[in-house]
Coordinates of C-alpha atoms and ligand atoms in Angstrom, one line a residue:
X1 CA 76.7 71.8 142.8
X2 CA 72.7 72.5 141.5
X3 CA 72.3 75.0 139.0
X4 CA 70.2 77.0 140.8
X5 CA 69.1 80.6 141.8
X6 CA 69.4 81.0 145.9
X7 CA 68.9 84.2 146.8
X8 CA 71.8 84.7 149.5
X9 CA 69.5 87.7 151.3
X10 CA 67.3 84.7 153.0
X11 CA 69.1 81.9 151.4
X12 CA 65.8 80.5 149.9
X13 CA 65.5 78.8 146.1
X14 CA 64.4 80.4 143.4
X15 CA 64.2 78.7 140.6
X16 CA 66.1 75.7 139.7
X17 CA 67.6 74.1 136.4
X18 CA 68.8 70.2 134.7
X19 CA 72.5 70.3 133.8
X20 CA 72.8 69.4 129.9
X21 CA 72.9 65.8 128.8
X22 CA 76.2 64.8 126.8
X23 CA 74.2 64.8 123.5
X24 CA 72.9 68.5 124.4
X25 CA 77.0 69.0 124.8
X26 CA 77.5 68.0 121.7
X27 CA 75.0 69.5 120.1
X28 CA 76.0 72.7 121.1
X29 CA 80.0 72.2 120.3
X30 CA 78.4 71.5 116.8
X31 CA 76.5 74.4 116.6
X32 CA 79.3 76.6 117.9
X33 CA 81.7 74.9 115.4
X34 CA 79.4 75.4 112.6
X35 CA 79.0 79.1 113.2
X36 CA 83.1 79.4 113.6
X37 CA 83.4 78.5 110.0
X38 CA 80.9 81.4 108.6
X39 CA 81.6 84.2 111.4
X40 CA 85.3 83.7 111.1
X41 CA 85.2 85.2 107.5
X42 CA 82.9 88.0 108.3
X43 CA 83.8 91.5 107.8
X44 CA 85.3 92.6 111.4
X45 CA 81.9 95.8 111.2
X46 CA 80.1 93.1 110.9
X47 CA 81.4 91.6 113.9
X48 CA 81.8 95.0 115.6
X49 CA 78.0 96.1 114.6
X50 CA 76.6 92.9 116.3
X51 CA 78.6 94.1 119.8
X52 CA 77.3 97.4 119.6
X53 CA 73.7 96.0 119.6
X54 CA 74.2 93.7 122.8
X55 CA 76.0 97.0 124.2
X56 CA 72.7 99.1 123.6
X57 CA 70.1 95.9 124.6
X58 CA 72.0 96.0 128.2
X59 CA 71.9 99.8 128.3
X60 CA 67.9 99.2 127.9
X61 CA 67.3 96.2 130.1
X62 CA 69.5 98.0 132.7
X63 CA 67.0 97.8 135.7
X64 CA 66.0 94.2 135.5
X65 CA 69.0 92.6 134.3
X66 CA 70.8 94.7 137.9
X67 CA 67.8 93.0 139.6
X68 CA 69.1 89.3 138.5
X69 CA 71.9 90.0 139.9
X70 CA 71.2 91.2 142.7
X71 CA 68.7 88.1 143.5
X72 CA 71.0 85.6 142.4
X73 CA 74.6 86.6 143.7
X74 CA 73.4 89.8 146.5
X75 CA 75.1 93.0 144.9
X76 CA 73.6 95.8 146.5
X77 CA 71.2 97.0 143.5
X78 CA 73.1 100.2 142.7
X79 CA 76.3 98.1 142.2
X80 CA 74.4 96.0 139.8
X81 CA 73.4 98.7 137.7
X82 CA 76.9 99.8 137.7
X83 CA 78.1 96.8 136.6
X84 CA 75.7 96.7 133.6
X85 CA 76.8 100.0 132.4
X86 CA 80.2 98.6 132.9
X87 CA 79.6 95.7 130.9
X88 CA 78.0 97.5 128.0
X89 CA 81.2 100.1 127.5
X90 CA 83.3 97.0 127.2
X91 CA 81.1 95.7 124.1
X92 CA 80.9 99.2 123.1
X93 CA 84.7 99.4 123.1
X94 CA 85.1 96.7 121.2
X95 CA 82.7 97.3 118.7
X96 CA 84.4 100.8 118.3
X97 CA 88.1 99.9 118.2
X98 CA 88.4 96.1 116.8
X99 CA 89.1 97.3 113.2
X100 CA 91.6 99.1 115.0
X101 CA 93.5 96.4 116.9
X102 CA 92.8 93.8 114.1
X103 CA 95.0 95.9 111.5
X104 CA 98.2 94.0 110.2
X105 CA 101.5 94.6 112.3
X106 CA 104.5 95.3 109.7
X107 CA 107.6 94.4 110.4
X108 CA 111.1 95.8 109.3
X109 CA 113.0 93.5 107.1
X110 CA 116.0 94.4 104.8
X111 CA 113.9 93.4 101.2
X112 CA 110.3 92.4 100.6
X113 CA 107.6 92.7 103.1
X114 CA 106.2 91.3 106.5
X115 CA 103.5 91.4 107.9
X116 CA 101.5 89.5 110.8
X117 CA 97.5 89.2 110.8
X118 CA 95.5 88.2 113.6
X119 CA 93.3 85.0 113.1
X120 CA 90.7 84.1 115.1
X121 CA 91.6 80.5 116.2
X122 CA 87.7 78.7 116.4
X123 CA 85.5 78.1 119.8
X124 CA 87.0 79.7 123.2
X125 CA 84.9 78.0 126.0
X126 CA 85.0 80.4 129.8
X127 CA 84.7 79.4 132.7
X128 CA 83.0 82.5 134.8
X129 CA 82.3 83.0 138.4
X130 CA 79.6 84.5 140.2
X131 CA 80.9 87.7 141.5
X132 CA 80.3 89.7 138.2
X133 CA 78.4 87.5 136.2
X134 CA 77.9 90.4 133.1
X135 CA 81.3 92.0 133.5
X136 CA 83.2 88.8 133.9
X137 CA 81.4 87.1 130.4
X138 CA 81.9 90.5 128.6
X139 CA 85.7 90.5 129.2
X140 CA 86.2 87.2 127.1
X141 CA 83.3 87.9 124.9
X142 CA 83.4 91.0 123.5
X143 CA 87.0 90.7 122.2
X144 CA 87.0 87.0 120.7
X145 CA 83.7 87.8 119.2
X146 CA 85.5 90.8 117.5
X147 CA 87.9 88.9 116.6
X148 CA 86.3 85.9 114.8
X149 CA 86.4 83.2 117.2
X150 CA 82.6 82.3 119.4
X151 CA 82.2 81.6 122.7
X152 CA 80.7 79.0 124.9
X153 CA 80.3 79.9 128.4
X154 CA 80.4 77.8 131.4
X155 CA 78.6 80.1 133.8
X156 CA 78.7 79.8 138.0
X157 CA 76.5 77.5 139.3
X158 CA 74.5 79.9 141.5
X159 CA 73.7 82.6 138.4
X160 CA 71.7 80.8 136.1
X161 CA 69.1 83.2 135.3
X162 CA 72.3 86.0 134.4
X163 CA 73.8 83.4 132.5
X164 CA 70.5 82.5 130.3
X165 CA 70.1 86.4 130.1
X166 CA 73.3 86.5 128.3
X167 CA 72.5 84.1 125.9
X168 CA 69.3 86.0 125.5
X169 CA 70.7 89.5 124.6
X170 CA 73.1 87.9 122.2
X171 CA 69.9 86.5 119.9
X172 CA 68.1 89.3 120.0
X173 CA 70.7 91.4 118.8
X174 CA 70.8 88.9 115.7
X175 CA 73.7 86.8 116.7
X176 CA 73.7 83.3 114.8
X177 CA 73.0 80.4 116.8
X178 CA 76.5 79.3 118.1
X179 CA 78.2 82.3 118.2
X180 CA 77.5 83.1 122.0
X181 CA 76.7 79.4 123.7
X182 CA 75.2 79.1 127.3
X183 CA 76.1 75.7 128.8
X184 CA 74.4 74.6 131.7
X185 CA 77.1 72.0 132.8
X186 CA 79.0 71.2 136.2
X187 CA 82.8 72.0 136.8
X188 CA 84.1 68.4 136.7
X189 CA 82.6 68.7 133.0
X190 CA 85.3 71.1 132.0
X191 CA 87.9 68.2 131.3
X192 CA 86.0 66.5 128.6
X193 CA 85.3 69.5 126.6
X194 CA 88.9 70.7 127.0
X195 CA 89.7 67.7 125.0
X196 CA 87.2 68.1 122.4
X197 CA 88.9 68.8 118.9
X198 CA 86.5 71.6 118.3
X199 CA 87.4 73.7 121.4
X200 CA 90.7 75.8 120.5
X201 CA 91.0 77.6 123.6
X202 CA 90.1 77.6 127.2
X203 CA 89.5 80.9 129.9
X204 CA 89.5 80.7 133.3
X205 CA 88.2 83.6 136.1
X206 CA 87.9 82.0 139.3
X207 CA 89.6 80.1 142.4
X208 CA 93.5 79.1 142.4
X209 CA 91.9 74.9 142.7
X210 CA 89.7 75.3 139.9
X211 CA 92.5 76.9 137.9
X212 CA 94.7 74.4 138.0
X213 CA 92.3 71.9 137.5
X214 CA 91.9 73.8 133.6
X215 CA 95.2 74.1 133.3
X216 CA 95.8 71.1 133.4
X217 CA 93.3 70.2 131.3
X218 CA 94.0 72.5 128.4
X219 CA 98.0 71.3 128.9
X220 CA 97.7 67.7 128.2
X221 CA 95.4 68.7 125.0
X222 CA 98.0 71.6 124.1
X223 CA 95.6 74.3 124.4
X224 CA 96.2 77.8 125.3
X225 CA 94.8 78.7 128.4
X226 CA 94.4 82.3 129.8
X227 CA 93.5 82.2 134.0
X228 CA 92.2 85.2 136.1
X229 CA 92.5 83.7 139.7
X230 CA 92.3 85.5 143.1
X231 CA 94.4 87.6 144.8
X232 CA 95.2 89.2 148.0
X233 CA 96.1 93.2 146.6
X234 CA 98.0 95.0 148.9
X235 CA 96.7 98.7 149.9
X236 CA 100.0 100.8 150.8
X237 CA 99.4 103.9 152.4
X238 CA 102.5 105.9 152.8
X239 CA 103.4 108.7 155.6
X240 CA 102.6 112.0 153.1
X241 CA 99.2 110.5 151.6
X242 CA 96.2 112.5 151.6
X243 CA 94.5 111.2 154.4
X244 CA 90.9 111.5 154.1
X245 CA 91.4 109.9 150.5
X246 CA 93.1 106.9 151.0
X247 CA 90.7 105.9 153.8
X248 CA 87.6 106.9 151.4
X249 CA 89.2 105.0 148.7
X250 CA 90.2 101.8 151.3
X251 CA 86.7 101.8 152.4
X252 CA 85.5 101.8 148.6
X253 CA 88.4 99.5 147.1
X254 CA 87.5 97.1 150.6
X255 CA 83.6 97.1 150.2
X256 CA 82.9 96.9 147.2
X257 CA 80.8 94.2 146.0
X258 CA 80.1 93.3 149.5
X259 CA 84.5 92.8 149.3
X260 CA 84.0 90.0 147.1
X261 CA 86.0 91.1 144.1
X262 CA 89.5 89.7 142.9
X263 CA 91.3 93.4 143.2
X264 CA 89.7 94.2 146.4
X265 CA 92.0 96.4 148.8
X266 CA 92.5 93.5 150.8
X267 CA 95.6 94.0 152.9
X268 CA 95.5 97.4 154.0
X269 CA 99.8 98.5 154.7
X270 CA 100.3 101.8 156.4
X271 CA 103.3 103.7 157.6
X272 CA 103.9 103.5 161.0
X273 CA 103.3 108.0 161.6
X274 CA 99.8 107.8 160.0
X275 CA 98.7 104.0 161.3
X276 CA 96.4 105.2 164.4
X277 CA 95.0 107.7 162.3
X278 CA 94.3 105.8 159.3
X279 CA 92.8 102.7 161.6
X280 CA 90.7 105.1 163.3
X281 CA 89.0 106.7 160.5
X282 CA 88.9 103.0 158.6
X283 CA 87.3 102.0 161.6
X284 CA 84.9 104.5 161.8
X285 CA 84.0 104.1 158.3
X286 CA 83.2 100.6 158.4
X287 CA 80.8 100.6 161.6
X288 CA 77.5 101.5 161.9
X289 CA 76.3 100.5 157.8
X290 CA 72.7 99.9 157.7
X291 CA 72.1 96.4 156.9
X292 CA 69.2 95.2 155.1
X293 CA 68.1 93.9 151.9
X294 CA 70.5 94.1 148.8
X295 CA 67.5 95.5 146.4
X296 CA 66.7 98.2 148.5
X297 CA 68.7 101.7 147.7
X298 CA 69.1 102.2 151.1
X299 CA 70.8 99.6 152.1
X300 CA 74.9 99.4 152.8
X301 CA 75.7 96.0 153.7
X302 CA 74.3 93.3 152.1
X303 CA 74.8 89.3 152.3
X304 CA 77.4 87.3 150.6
X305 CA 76.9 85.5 147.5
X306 CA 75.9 82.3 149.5
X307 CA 76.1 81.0 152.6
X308 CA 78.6 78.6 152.3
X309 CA 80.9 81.7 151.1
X310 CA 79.7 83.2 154.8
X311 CA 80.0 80.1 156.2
X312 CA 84.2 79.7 155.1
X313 CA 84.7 83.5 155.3
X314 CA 83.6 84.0 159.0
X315 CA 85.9 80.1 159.6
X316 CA 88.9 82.0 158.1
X317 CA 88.5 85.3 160.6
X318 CA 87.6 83.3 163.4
X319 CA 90.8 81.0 163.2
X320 CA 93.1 83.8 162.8
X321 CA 91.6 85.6 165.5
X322 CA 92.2 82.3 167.6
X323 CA 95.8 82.3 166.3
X324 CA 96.3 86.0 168.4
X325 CA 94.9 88.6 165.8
X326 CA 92.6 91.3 167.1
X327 CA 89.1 91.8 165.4
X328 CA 89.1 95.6 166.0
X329 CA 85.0 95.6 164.7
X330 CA 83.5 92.6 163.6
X331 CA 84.7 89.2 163.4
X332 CA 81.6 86.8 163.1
X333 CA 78.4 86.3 161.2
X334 CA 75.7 88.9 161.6
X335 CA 73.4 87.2 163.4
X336 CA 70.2 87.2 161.3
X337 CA 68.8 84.6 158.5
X338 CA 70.8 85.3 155.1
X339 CA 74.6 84.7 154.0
X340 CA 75.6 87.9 156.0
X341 CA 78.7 88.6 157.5
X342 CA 80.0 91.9 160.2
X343 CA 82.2 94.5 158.5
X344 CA 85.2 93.7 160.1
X345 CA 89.4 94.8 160.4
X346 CA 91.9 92.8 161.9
X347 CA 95.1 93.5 163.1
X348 CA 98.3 92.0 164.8
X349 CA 97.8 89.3 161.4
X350 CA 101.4 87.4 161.6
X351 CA 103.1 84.9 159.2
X352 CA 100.9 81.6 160.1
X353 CA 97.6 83.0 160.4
X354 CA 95.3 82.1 157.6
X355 CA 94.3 85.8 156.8
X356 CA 98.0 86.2 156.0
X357 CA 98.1 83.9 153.2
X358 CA 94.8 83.3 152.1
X359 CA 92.2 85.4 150.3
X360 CA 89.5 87.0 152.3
X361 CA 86.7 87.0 149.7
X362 CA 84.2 89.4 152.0
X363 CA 84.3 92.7 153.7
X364 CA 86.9 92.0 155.8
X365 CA 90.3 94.4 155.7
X366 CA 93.3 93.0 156.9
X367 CA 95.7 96.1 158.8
X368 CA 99.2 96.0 158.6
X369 CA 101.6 98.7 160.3
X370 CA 104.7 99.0 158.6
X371 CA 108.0 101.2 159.7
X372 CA 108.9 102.8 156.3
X373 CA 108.2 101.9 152.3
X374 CA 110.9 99.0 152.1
X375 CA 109.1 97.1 154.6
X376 CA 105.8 98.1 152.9
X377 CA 107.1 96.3 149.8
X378 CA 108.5 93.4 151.5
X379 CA 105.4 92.8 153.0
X380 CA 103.3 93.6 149.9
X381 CA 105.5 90.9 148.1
X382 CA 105.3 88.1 151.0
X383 CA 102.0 86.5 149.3
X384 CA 101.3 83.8 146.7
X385 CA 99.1 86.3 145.0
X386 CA 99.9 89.0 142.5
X387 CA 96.8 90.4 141.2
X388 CA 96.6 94.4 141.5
X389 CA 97.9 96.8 144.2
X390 CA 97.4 100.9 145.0
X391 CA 99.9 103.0 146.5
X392 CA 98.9 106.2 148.4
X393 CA 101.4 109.4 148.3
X394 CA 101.2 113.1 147.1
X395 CA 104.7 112.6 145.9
X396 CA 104.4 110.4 142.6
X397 CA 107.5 109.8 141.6
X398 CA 107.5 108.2 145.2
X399 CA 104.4 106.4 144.9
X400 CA 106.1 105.4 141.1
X401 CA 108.8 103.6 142.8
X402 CA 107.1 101.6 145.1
X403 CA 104.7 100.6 142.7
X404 CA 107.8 99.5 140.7
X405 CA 108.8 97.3 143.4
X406 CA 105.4 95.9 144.0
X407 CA 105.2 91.8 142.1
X408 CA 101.3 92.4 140.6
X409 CA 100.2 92.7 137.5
X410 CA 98.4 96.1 138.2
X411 CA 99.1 98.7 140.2
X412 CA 97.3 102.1 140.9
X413 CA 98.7 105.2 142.5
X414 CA 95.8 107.2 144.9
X415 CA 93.3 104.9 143.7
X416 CA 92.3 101.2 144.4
X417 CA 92.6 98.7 141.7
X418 CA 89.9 99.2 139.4
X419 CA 88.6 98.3 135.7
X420 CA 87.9 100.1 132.3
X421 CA 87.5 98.7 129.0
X422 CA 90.7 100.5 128.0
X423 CA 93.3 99.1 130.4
X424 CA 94.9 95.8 130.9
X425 CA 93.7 93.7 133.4
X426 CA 95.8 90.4 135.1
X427 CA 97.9 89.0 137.3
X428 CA 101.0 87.2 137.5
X429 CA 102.4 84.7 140.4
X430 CA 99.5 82.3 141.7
X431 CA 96.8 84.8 140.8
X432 CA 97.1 83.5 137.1
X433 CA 98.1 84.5 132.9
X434 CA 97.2 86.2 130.6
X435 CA 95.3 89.6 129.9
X436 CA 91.6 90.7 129.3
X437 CA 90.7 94.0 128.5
X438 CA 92.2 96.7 126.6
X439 CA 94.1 96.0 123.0
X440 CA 96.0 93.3 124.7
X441 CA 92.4 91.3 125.7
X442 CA 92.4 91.0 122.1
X443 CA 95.3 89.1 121.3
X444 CA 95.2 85.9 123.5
X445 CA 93.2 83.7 121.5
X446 CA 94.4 84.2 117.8
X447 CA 96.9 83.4 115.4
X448 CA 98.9 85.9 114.9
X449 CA 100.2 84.9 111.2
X450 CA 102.9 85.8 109.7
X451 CA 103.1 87.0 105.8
X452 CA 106.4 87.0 104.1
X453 CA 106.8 88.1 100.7
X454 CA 110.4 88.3 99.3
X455 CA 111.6 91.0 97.8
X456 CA 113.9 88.4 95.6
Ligands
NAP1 P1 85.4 79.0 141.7 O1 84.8 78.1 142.7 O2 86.7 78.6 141.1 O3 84.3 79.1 140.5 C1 84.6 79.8 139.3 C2 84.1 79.0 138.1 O4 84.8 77.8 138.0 C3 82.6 78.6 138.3 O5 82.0 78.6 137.0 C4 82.7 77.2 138.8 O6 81.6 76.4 138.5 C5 83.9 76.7 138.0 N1 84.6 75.6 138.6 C6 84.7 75.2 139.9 N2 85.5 74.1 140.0 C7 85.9 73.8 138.8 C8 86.8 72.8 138.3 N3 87.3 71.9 139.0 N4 87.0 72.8 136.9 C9 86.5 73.7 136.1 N5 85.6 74.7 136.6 C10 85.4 74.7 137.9 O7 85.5 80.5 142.2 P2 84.6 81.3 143.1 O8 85.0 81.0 144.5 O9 83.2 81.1 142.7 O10 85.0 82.8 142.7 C11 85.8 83.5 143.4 C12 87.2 83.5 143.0 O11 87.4 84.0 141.7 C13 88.1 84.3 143.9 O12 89.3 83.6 144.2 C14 88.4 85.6 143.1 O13 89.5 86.3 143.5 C15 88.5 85.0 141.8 N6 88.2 86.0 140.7 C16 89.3 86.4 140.0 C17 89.1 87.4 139.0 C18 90.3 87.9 138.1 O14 90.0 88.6 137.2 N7 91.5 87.6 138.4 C19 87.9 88.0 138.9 C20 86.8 87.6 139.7 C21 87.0 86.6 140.6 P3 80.5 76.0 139.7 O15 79.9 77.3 140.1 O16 79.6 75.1 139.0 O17 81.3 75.4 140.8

């Protein structure tokens, strides 16, 4: 795939850029080892005070570093801002509580002492796709460069100019050479630098094939691997659910990000004595957006990231709907130059149709009518994935159980899936391992030592 910026609103190139050499590799594996072996024994407010200035420089390039995105990837340009402020609290965070997380853990034992300190481990390389590409770098970032470890990022293919950006804030905030790395490489790259001595630890956030294709990599070169894959997060509405919320909330949790996020409400489950009403309103919800281009404010729906992401999303819809589903709105490709795609909700979706078992990366919400919560669970349970989740009631012990029951790594009660510097994030089952965010975000790429000292 080109490195190259494509904006998806009239799919015409940008700006385009070479791939690395091998000695430009290796140059920068050098570099980012180098800077390892002074920025591991740094002070951790040291480390914390150079996050806080990359947390201020995006606060203050805001407006054009939102525009990037929204040229290179489609966000609608209020998203993108969002996600910028987003990305800034989670250096911020950092910055503010490493000292924090980084403090020694005692342990009881019957004389002496023990204690385990967290190491940084050397140079994490991530792998990052296009659908945040801030939020998604800042995840890995912000903690292993808190930490002690540096970071070389492997950025999507179609977001150059955010990934060079990136690169860019961390120098001017006075960040070493080699402490935040942009490499300009192709995918089928990865496999070589996993077994590069100097790389300690490798980070995936992308598709289940690419995934396993780093796994695999970091496994025969005994590497710890952490992978954020996709996911197919069921949205479980049951019978005494505010209303009016949970359809505002599966309209927000389903089109955000033009529905091209890894928690999206995908698969929308609803009890059987609210499921015409809930449909209805859905329905009503989705139709009727005013198209247009993503960097206008005024506009709702924007295109895709790219048109071959159009191009397999509408395939997907179209061969369920051939296999008997119903496309209630929607369905197909908007028919206008651009990666765009209808709004669209399917129902009657059975066992054997692809949008039962694959990921619909787009704004398209899959409807389910269930008879009671037991055969919401079962339902919410019958998929490879198990990213995040919601679960709609007024009664939360209710909502607490069925959550309980639900195999994800996240679940939220009367809200969709969503992110904050402060909580966990990951999934288990085939949408991956491992945590980002949060205290635990902290602790997958280090040593965590332990001190013994007798008390003989
Ligand atoms: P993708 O094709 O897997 O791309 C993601 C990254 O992996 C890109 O940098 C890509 O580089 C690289 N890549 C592709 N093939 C590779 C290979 N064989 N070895 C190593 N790297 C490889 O994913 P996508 O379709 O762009 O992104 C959407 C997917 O990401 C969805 O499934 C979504 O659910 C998931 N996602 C998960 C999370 C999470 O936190 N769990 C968050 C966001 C997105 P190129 O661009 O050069 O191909």
């Amino acid at each position: 795939m080109a490195i190259a910026t494509i904006n998806p609103f009239n799919n015409k190139e940008v700006k385009k850029f070479d791939v690395f050499s091998e000695s430009t590799i290796d140059e920068k594996v050098s570099s980012a080892d180098k800077a390892y072996n002074v920025w591991r024994d740094k002070p951790v407010e040291e480390r914390a005070k150079l996050l806080a200035k990359v947390a201020q420089l995006l606060q203050e390039k805001k407006k054009e570093l939102a525009k990037l995105i929204t040229l290179e990837m489609g966000k609608l340009i209020g998203e993108s801002e969002d996600e910028i402020d987003i990305s800034s609290a989670i250096f911020k965070y950092y910055s503010d509580n490493a000292e924090k997380f980084l403090e020694d853990k005692p342990f009881e034992v019957k004389e002496g002492k023990a204690y385990v300190r967290y190491s940084p481990i050397g140079v994490i390389l991530g792998v990052e796709p296009w659908n945040y590409p801030f939020y998604q770098v800042a995840r890995i970032a912000a903690p292993n460069i808190a930490v002690g470890n540096v970071i070389m990022i492997k950025h999507a293919s179609n977001v150059p100019q955010c990934a060079q950006a990136i690169e860019d804030i961390f120098k001017e905030a006075g960040a070493e050479e080699g402490i935040y790395t942009n490499l300009f490489v192709a995918g089928d790259k990865i496999g070589k630098l996993a077994e590069d001595e100097r790389i300690k630890g490798l980070s995936l956030t992308g598709s289940e094939k690419a995934g396993a294709s780093l796994a695999e990599a970091a496994g025969k070169n005994l590497k710890k691997s952490v992978l954020e894959l996709g996911g197919s997060d069921p949205f479980i509405v049951l019978d005494d659910a505010d209303l009016d919320n949970a359809v505002a909330q599966a309209f927000d949790g389903r089109m955000k990000n033009m529905g091209q996020s890894c928690t999206a409400a995908k698969r929308m489950i609803v009890l059987e004595s609210v499921a015409d009403e809930f449909l209805e309103k859905l329905t009503k919800k989705m139709s009727g957006l005013k198209v247009g281009n993503p960097a206008d404010e005024s506009t709702e729906i924007g295109p895709l990231s790219s048109e071959d992401a159009a191009k397999q999303l509408a395939e997907q819809v179209e061969d369920t709907v051939r296999a008997g589903a119903k496309a209630v709105i929607g369905g197909k490709r908007l028919d206008r130059e651009g990666a765009f795609m209808e709004p669209t909700i399917l129902t009657d979706i059975k066992p054997g149709m692809r949008a039962y078992h694959e990921e619909l990366f787009g704004p398209v919400a899959s409807f389910y009518r269930v008879k009671d919560e037991n055969e919401a669970i079962k339902l919410a349970n019958d998929s490879t994935f198990g990213l995040g989740g919601a679960v709609f009631s007024k009664d939360i012990a209710r909502a607490e159980k069925v959550a309980l029951q639900i195999e994800t790594g996240m679940v939220f009660i009367n809200e969709p899936t969503n992110s904050s510097p402060e909580l966990p994030f990951g999934g288990t089952k085939r949408s991956g391992y491992g945590r980002e965010l949060s205290s635990l975000g902290i602790e997958e790429f280090v040593n965590k030592k332990l001190i013994r000292i007798s008390g003989k």
